[in-house]
Coordinates of C-alpha atoms in Angstrom, one line a residue:
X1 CA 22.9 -80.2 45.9
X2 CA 24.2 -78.8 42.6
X3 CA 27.0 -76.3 41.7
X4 CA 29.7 -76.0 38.9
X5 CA 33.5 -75.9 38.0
X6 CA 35.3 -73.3 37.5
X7 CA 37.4 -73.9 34.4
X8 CA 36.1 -75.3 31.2
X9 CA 37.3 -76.1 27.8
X10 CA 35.5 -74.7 25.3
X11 CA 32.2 -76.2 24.4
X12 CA 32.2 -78.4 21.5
X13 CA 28.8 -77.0 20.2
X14 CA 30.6 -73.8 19.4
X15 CA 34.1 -74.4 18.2
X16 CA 32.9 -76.9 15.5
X17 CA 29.9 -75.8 14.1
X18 CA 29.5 -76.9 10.5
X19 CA 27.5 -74.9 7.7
X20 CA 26.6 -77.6 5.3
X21 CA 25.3 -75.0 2.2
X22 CA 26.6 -71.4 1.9
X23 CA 24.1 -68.9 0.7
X24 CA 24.3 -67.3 -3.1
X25 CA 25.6 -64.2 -3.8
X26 CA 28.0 -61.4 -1.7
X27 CA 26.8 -59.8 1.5
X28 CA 28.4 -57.5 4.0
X29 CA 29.5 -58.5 7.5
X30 CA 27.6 -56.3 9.7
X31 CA 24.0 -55.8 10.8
X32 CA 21.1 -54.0 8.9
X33 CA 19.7 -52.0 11.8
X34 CA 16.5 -52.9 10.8
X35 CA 13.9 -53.2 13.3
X36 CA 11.5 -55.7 11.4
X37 CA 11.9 -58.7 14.0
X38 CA 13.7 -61.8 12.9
X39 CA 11.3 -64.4 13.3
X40 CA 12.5 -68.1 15.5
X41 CA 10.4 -71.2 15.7
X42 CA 11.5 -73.2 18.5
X43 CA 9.2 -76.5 19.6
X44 CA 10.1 -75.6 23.6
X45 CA 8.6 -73.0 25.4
X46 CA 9.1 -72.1 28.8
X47 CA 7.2 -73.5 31.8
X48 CA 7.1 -70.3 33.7
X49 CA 8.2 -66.8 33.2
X50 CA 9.7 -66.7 36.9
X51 CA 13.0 -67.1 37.3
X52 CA 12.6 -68.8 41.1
X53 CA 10.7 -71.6 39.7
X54 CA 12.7 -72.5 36.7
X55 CA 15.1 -75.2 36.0
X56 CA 14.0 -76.2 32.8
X57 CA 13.6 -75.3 28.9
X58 CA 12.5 -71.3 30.3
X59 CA 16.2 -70.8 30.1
X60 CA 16.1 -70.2 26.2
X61 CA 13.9 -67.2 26.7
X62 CA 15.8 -66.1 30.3
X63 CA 19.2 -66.4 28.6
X64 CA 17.4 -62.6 26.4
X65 CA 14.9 -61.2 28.8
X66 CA 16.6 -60.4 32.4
X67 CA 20.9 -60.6 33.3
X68 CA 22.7 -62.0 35.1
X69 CA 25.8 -60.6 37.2
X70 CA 28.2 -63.4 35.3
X71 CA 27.1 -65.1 31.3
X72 CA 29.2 -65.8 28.7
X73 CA 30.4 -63.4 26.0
X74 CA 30.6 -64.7 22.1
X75 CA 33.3 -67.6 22.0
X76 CA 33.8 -67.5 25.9
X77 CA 34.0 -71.1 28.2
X78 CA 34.0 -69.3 31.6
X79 CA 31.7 -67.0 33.0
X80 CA 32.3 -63.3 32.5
X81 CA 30.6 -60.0 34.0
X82 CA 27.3 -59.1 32.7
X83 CA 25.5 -56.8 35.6
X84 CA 28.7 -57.1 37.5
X85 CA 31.5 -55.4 36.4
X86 CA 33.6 -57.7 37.9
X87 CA 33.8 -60.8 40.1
X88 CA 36.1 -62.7 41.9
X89 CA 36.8 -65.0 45.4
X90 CA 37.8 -62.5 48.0
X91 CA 39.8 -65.6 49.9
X92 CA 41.7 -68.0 49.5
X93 CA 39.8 -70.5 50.4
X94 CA 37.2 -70.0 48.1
X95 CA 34.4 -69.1 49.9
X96 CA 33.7 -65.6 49.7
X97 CA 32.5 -64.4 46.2
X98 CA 32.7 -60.8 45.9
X99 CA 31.2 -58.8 42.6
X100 CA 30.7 -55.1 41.8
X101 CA 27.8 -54.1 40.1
X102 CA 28.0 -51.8 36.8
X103 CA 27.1 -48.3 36.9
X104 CA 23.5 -47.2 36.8
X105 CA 21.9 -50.0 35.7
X106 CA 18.1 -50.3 35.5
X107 CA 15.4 -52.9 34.7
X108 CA 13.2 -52.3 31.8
X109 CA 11.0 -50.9 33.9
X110 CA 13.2 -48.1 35.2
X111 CA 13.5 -49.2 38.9
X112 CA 17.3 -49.1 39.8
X113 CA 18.8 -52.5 40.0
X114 CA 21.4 -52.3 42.9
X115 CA 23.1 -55.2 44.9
X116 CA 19.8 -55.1 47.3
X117 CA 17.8 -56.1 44.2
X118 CA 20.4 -59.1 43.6
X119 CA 19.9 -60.1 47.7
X120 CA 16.2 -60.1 46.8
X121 CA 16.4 -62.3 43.6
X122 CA 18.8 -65.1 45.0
X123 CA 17.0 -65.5 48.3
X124 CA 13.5 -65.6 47.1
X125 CA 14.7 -68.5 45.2
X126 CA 15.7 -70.8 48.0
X127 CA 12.9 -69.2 50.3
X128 CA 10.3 -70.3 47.7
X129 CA 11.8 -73.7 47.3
X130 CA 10.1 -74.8 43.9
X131 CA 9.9 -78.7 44.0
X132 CA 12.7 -79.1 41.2
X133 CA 13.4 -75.7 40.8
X134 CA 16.8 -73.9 41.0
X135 CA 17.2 -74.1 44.5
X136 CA 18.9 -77.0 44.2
X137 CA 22.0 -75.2 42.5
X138 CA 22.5 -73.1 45.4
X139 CA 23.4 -75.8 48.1
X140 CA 26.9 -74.8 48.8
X141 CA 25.6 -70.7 49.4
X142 CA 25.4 -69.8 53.1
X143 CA 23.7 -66.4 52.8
X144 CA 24.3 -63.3 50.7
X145 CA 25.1 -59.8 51.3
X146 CA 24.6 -56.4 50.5
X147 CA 27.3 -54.3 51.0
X148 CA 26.6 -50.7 49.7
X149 CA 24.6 -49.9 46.4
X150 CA 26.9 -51.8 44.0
X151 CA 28.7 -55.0 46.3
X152 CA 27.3 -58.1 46.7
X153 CA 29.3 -61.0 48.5
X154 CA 28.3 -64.0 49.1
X155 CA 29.2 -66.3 52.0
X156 CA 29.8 -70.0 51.2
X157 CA 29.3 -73.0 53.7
X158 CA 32.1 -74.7 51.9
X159 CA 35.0 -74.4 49.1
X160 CA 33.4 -74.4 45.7
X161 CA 35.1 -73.0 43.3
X162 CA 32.1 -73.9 40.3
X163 CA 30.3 -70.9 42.4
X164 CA 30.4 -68.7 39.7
X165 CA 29.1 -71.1 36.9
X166 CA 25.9 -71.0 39.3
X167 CA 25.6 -67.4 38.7
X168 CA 26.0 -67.6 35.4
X169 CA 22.9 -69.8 34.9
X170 CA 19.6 -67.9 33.7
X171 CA 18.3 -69.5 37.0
X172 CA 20.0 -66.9 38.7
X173 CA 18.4 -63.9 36.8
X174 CA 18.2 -60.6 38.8
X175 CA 14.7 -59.8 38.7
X176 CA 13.1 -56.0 40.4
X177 CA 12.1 -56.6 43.8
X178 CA 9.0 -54.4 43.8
X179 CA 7.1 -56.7 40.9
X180 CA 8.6 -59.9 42.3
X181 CA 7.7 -60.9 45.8
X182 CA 10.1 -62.4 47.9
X183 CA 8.0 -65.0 49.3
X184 CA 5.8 -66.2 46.1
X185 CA 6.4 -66.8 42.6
X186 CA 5.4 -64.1 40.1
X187 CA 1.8 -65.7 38.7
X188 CA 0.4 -62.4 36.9
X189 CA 2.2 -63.6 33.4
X190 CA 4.5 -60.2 33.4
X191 CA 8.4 -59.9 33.1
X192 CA 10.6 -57.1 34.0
X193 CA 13.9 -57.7 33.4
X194 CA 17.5 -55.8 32.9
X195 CA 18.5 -58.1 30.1
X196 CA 19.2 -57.0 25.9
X197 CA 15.7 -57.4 25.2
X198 CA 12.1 -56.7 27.1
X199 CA 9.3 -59.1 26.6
X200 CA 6.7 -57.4 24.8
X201 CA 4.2 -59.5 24.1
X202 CA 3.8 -63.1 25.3
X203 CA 1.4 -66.2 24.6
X204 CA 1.9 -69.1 26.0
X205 CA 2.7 -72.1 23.6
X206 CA 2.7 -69.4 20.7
X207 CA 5.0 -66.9 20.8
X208 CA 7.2 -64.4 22.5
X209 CA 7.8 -60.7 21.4
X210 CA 10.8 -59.3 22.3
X211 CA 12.3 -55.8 21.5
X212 CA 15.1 -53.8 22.5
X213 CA 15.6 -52.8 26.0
X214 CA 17.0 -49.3 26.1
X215 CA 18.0 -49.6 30.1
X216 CA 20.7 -52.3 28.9
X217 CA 23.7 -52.2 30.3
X218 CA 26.3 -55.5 29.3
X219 CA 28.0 -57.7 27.5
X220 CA 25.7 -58.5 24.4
X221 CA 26.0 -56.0 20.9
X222 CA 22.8 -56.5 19.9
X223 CA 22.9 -57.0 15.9
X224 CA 19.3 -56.6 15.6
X225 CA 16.0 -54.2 17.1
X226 CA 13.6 -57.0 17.5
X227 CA 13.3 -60.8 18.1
X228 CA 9.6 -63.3 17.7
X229 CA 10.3 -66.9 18.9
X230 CA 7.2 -68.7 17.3
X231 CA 6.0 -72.0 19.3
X232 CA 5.1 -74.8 17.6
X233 CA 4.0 -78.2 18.5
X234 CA 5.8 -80.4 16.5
X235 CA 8.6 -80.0 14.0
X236 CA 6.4 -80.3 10.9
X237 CA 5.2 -77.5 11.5
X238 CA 8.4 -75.2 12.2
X239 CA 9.4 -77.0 8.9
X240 CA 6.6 -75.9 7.2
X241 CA 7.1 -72.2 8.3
X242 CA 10.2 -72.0 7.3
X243 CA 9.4 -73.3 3.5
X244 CA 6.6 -70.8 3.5
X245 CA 9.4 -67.6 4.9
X246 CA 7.1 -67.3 7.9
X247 CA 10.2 -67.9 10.0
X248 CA 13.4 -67.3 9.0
X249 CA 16.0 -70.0 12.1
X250 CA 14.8 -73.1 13.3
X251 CA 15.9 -73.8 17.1
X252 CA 15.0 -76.5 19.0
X253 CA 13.2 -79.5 17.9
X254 CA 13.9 -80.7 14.7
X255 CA 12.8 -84.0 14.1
X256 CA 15.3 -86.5 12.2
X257 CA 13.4 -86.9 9.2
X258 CA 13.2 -83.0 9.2
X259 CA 16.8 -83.2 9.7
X260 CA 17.4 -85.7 6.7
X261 CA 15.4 -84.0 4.5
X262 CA 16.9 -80.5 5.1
X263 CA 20.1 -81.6 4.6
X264 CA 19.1 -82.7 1.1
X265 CA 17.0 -80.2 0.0
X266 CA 19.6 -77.3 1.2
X267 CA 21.6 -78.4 -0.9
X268 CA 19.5 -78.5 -4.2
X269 CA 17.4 -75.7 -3.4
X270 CA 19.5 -73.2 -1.6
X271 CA 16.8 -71.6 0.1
X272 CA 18.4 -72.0 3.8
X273 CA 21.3 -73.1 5.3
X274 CA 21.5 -76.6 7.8
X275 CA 24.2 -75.7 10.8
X276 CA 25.1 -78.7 12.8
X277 CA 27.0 -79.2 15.5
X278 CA 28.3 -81.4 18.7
X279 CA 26.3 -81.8 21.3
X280 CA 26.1 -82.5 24.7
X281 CA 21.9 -83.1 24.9
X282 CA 21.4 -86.4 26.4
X283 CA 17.9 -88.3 26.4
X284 CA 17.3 -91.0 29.6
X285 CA 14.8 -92.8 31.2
X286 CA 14.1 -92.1 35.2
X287 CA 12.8 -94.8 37.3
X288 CA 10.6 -93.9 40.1
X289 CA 11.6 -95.4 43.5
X290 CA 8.5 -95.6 45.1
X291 CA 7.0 -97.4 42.3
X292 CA 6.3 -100.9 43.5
X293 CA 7.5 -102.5 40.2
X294 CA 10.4 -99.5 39.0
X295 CA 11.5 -99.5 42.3
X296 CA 13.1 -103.0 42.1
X297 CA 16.8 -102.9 41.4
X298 CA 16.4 -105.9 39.1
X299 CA 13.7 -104.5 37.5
X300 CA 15.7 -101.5 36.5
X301 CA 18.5 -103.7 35.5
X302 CA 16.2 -105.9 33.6
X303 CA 15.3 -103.3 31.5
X304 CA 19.5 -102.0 31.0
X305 CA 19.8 -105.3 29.5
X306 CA 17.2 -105.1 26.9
X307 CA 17.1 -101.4 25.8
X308 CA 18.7 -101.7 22.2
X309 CA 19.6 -97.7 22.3
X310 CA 21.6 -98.5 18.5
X311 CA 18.1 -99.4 17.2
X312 CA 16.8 -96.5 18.6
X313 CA 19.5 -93.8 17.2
X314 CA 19.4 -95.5 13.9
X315 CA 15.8 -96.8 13.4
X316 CA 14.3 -93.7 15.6
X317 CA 16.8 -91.0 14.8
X318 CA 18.1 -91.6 11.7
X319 CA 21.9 -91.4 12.9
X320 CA 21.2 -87.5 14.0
X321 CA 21.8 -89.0 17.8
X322 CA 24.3 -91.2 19.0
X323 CA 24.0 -94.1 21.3
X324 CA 24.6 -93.4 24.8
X325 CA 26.3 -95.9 27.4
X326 CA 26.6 -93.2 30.4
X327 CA 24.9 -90.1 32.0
X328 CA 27.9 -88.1 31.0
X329 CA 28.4 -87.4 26.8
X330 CA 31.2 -88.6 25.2
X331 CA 33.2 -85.1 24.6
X332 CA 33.8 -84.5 28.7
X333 CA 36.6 -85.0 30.8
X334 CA 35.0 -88.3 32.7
X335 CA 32.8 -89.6 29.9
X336 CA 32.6 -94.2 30.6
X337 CA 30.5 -96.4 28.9
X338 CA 29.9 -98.2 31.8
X339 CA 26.3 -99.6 30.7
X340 CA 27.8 -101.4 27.8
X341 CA 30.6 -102.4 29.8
X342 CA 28.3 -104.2 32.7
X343 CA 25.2 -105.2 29.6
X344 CA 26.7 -105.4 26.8
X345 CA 24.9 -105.7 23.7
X346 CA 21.2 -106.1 24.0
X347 CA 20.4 -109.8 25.8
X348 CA 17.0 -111.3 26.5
X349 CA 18.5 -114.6 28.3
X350 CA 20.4 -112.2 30.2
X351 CA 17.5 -110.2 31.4
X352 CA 15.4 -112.7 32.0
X353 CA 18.2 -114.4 34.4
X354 CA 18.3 -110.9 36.4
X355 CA 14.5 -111.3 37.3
X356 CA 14.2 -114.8 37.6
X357 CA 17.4 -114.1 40.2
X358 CA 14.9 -112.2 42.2
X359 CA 11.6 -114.2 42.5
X360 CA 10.0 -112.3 39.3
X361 CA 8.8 -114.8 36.5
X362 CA 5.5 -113.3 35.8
X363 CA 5.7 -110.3 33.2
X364 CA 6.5 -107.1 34.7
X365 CA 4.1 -104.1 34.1
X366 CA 5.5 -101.0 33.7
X367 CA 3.8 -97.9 32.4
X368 CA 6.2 -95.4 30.5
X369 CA 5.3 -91.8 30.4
X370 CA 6.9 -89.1 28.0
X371 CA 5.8 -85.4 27.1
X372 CA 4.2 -84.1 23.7
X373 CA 5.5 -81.0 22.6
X374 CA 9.1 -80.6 24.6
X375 CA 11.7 -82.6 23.0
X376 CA 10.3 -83.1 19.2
X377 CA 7.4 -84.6 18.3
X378 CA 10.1 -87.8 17.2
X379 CA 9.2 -88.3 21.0
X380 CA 6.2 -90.5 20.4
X381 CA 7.9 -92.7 18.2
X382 CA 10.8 -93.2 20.1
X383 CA 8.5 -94.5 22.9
X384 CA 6.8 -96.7 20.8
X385 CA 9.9 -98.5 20.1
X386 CA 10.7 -98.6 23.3
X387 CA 7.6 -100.4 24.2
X388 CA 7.9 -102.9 21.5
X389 CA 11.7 -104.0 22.5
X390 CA 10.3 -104.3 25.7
X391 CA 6.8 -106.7 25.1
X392 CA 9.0 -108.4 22.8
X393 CA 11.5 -109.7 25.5
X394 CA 8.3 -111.1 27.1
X395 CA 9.3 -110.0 30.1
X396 CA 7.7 -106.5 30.5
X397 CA 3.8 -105.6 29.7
X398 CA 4.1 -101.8 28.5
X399 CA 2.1 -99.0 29.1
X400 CA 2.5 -95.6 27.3
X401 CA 1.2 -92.2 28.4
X402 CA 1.6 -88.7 27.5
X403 CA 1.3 -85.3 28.4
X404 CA 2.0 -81.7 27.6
X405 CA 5.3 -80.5 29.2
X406 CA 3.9 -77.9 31.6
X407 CA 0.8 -80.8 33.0
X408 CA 4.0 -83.5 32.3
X409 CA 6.6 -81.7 35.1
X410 CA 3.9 -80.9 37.6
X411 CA 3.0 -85.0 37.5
X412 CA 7.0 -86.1 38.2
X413 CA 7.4 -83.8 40.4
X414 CA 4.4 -85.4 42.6
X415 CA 5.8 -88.7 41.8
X416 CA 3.1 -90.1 39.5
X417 CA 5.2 -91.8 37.0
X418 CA 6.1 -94.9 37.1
X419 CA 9.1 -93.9 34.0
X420 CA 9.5 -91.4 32.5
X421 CA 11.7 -89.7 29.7
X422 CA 13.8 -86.9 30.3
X423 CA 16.5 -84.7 27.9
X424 CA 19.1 -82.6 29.5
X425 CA 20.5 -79.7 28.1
X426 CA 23.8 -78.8 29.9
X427 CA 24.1 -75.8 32.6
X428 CA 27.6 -75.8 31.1
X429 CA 29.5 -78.6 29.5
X430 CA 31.3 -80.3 32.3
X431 CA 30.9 -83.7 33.9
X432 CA 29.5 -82.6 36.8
X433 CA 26.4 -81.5 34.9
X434 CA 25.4 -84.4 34.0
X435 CA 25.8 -86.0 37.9
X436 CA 24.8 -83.7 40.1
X437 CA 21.7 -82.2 39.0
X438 CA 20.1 -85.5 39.4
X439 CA 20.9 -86.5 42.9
X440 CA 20.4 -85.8 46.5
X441 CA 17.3 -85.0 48.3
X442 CA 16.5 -81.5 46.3
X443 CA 17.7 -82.3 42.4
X444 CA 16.7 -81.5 39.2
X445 CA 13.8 -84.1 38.7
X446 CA 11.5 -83.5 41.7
X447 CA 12.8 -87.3 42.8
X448 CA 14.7 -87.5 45.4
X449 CA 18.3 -90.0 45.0
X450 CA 19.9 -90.6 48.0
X451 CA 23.7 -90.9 46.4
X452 CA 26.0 -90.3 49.8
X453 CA 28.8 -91.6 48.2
X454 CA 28.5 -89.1 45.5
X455 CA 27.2 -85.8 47.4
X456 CA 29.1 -86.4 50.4
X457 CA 32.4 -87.7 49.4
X458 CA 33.2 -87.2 45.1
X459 CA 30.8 -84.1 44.2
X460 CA 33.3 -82.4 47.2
X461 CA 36.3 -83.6 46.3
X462 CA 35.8 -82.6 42.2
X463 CA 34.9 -79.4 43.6
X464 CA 38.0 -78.4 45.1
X465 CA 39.9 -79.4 41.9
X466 CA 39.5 -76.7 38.9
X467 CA 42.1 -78.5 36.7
X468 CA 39.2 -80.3 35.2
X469 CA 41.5 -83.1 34.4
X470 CA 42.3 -84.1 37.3
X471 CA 38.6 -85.3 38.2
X472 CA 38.4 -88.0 36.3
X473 CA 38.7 -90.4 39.1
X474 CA 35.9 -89.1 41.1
X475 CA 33.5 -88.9 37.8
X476 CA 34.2 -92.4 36.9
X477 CA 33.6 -93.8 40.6
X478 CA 30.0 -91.5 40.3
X479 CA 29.0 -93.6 37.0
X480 CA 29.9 -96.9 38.0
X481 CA 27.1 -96.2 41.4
X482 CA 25.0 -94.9 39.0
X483 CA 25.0 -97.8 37.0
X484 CA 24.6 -100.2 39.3
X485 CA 21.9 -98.1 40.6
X486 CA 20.1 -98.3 37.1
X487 CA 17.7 -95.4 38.6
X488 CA 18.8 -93.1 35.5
X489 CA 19.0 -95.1 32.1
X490 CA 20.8 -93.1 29.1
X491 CA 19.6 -93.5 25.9
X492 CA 21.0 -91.2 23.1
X493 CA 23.4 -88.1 23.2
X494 CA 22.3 -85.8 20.2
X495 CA 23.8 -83.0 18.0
X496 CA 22.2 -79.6 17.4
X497 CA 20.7 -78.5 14.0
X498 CA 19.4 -74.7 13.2
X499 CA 18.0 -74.0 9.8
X500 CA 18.7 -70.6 8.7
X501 CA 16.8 -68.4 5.6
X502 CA 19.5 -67.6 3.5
X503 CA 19.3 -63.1 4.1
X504 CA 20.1 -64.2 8.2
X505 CA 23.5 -64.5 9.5
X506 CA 24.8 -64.7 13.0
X507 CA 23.6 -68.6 13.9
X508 CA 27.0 -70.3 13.3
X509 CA 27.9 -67.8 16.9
X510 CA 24.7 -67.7 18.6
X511 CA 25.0 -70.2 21.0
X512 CA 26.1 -69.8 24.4
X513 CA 28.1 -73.3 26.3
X514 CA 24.6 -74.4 28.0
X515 CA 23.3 -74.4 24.2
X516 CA 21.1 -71.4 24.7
X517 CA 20.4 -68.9 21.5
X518 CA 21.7 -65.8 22.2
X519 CA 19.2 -63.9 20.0
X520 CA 20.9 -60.8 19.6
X521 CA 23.9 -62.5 17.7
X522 CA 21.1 -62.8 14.9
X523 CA 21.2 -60.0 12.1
X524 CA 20.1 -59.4 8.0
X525 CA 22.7 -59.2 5.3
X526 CA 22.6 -56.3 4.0
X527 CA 23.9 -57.0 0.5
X528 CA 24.0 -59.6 -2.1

């Protein structure tokens, strides 16, 4: 079960954005208006171009190509109307969520989009029940309903007042119920959409074409014609197309020695600017189960006490990730360090003691699995060290494998892996985020966590509490369960660096709170 909370403070990846090198010379402060697309290299693409089936990295490009009835303007921490032209519990119990459509809106195709077509898009997503797809976000929704052209409401089975946050997910995209079947995911590699930009042309793990979409009708001023997000493989790459102009904004994945050497060079060279800021990305480890070996509690807790995550942020990373004691960032309402608190500083003795404990004296064999080409190609290297503080305990015989993301999802979500590495890019930047998506029977990793301490009893009572700070309690009670569980094992929490060409502003603003690029906040100086 997954939902969200209602109020937020504002996320830290917008209000402190840092622009390390300014570009030379005047320019004016609007767009150009020239359609010559802006070029984006990105090392994530999506996994699917469906909505239904997506809870994942697809986002990024989502977040342009269709709408959503709620999103989140420039600068805004709570979900505002997009397709809807407004929203808003119609009780005061908060379950009944009522929101009007705008006038005349359209997908890109034409077709009308009405409050039927909203009906259609929400309930194919829980009727096609995608192992580790969205569904899971819509536990607390009862059904939904279409009341005249415009209306939708939708009937809770319970008080939630982080309903609208779920809307405002790209996971909940309205999408034109004569292309997408009710039933079955979309598979003929089409989009149509009612978002700021169409999807042109699309290759998978190469690029994605958007332009304009005339039948838009929202929140986003578009500040330029025409987007390409470029796929790449690894950051040397999107590095390399940047020195050479072929792209002009790095997104996602960066590599740290990228990072480090960007920072240097845009300073002496001037030929881009380096924007950083907070982040709320996490990296963990999640241990299967039904895995004869990972699903030993001791086991798990063995390998708590040896991780060295410092070694890893600093030797790995370079210091462009922080070590991370807890499934929840440090910058939330909520945030413990409970895995230092119960390990402490990395301890052989200790771990050894733990297994020993329980019968185990022989080396344990684990195999570790992480993917190629979505989190950085820094990925491999972080696994490697992870294997050699492991065999170096002597207590654990390690095994690395690898896979592309799209083969790497389909194999956790069938339970193959032993462990395996995950990142987690917020829904929004709350507590809850970082708890919720991960357990109960239906959650964001295709593995189910029985938690019934945390769904039945703290996820409900944070949920009737939208003074965020007031849920502290409940979010600190969820950690300390999850720690002793040792079924999730955070690693790093990481900050977010976009490279910009010196004639493109707009970056420093483009990010929404779930750290998605709004592409249309992306425009050419006009002037220098």
């Amino acid at each position: 079960m997954f939902n969200r909370r209602r109020c937020l403070r504002r996320v830290a990846a917008i209000a402190s954005i840092s622009t390390l090198v300014s570009g030379c010379g005047l320019l004016s402060s609007g767009p150009s208006g020239d359609d010559e697309p802006i070029i984006v290299g990105s090392t994530s693409f999506p996994s699917t171009l469906d909505p239904a089936a997506s809870w994942d990295n697809s986002w990024e490009l989502f977040r342009n190509i269709y709408q959503t009835l709620l999103s989140y303007p420039n600068g805004a921490s709570a979900p505002q109307p997009d397709a809807a032209e407004q929203c808003g519990f119609a009780d005061n119990a908060n379950r009944v969520y009522r929101c009007e459509l705008r006038k005349g809106l359209k997908f890109s195709n034409g077709d009308t989009l009405d409050a039927e077509a909203v009906k259609h898009s929400i309930d194919r997503i829980r009727k096609i029940d995608v192992n580790g797809g969205p569904a899971g976000l819509l536990g607390s929704l009862d059904r939904v309903q279409a009341a005249g052209d415009r209306e939708v409401i939708f009937h809770l089975n319970k008080a939630d007042a982080t309903f609208p946050f779920v809307l405002a997910t790209p996971a909940m995209s309205i999408v034109d119920p004569a292309v997408y079947p009710a039933d079955a995911l979309r598979e003929d590699g089409e989009v149509v959409g009612s978002g700021p930009y169409t999807l042109q042309t699309y290759k998978e793990g190469k690029k994605a074409e958007l332009v304009r979409n005339d039948h838009y009708k929202g929140y986003a001023d578009r500040r330029n014609g025409a987007v390409t997000i470029r796929y790449f493989k690894d950051s040397t790459g999107m590095v390399a197309a940047l020195h050479n102009k072929e792209i002009q904004v790095t997104y996602r994945g960066l590599a740290a020695d990228d990072i480090i050497t960007l920072q240097s060079s845009a300073v002496q060279e001037r030929n881009y600017r380096l924007v950083e800021s907070a982040g709320t990305e996490i990296s963990y480890l999640v241990f299967n189960p039904k895995d004869p070996w990972a699903g030993r509690k001791p086991v798990r807790q063995a390998v708590a006490q040896v991780i060295d995550r410092a070694a890893i942020a600093h030797n790995v990373y370079r210091g462009t990730v922080d070590p991370l004691y807890s499934m929840v960032p440090k910058g939330l309402a909520g945030h413990t360090t409970g895995f230092f608190d119960d390990y402490g500083d990395p301890n052989v003795p200790a771990a050894r003691k733990i297994l020993t404990d329980a019968g185990i004296t022989e080396p344990v064999p684990l195999t570790l699995w992480y993917t190629t080409d979505r989190y950085g190609s820094v990925t491999r290297v972080e696994f490697e060290e992870i294997k050699r503080q492991l065999d170096a305990s002597g207590l654990f015989t390690i095994t690395l494998k690898s896979r592309p993301w799209k083969e790497y999802v389909e194999g956790y979500q069938k339970g193959e892996y032993p462990v395996f590495g995950r990142g987690w890019f917020p829904d929004f930047p709350d507590a809850e985020n970082f708890i919720a998506p991960f357990v109960g029977d239906q959650n964001a990793l295709g593995t189910p966590y029985p938690a019934p301490e945390i769904t039945g009893v703290l996820l409900p009572e944070s949920r009737r509490e939208t003074d965020r700070a007031n849920v502290v309690k409940e979010f600190r009670r969820a950690q300390e369960i999850l720690v002793d569980d040792a079924r999730l094992l955070p690693l790093w929490q990481g900050k977010q660096y976009v490279a910009v060409s010196p004639d493109i502003s707009g970056a420093e603003r483009a990010m929404d709170p779930s750290i998605l690029m709004m592409m249309w906040q992306l425009y050419r100086k006009t002037s220098w």
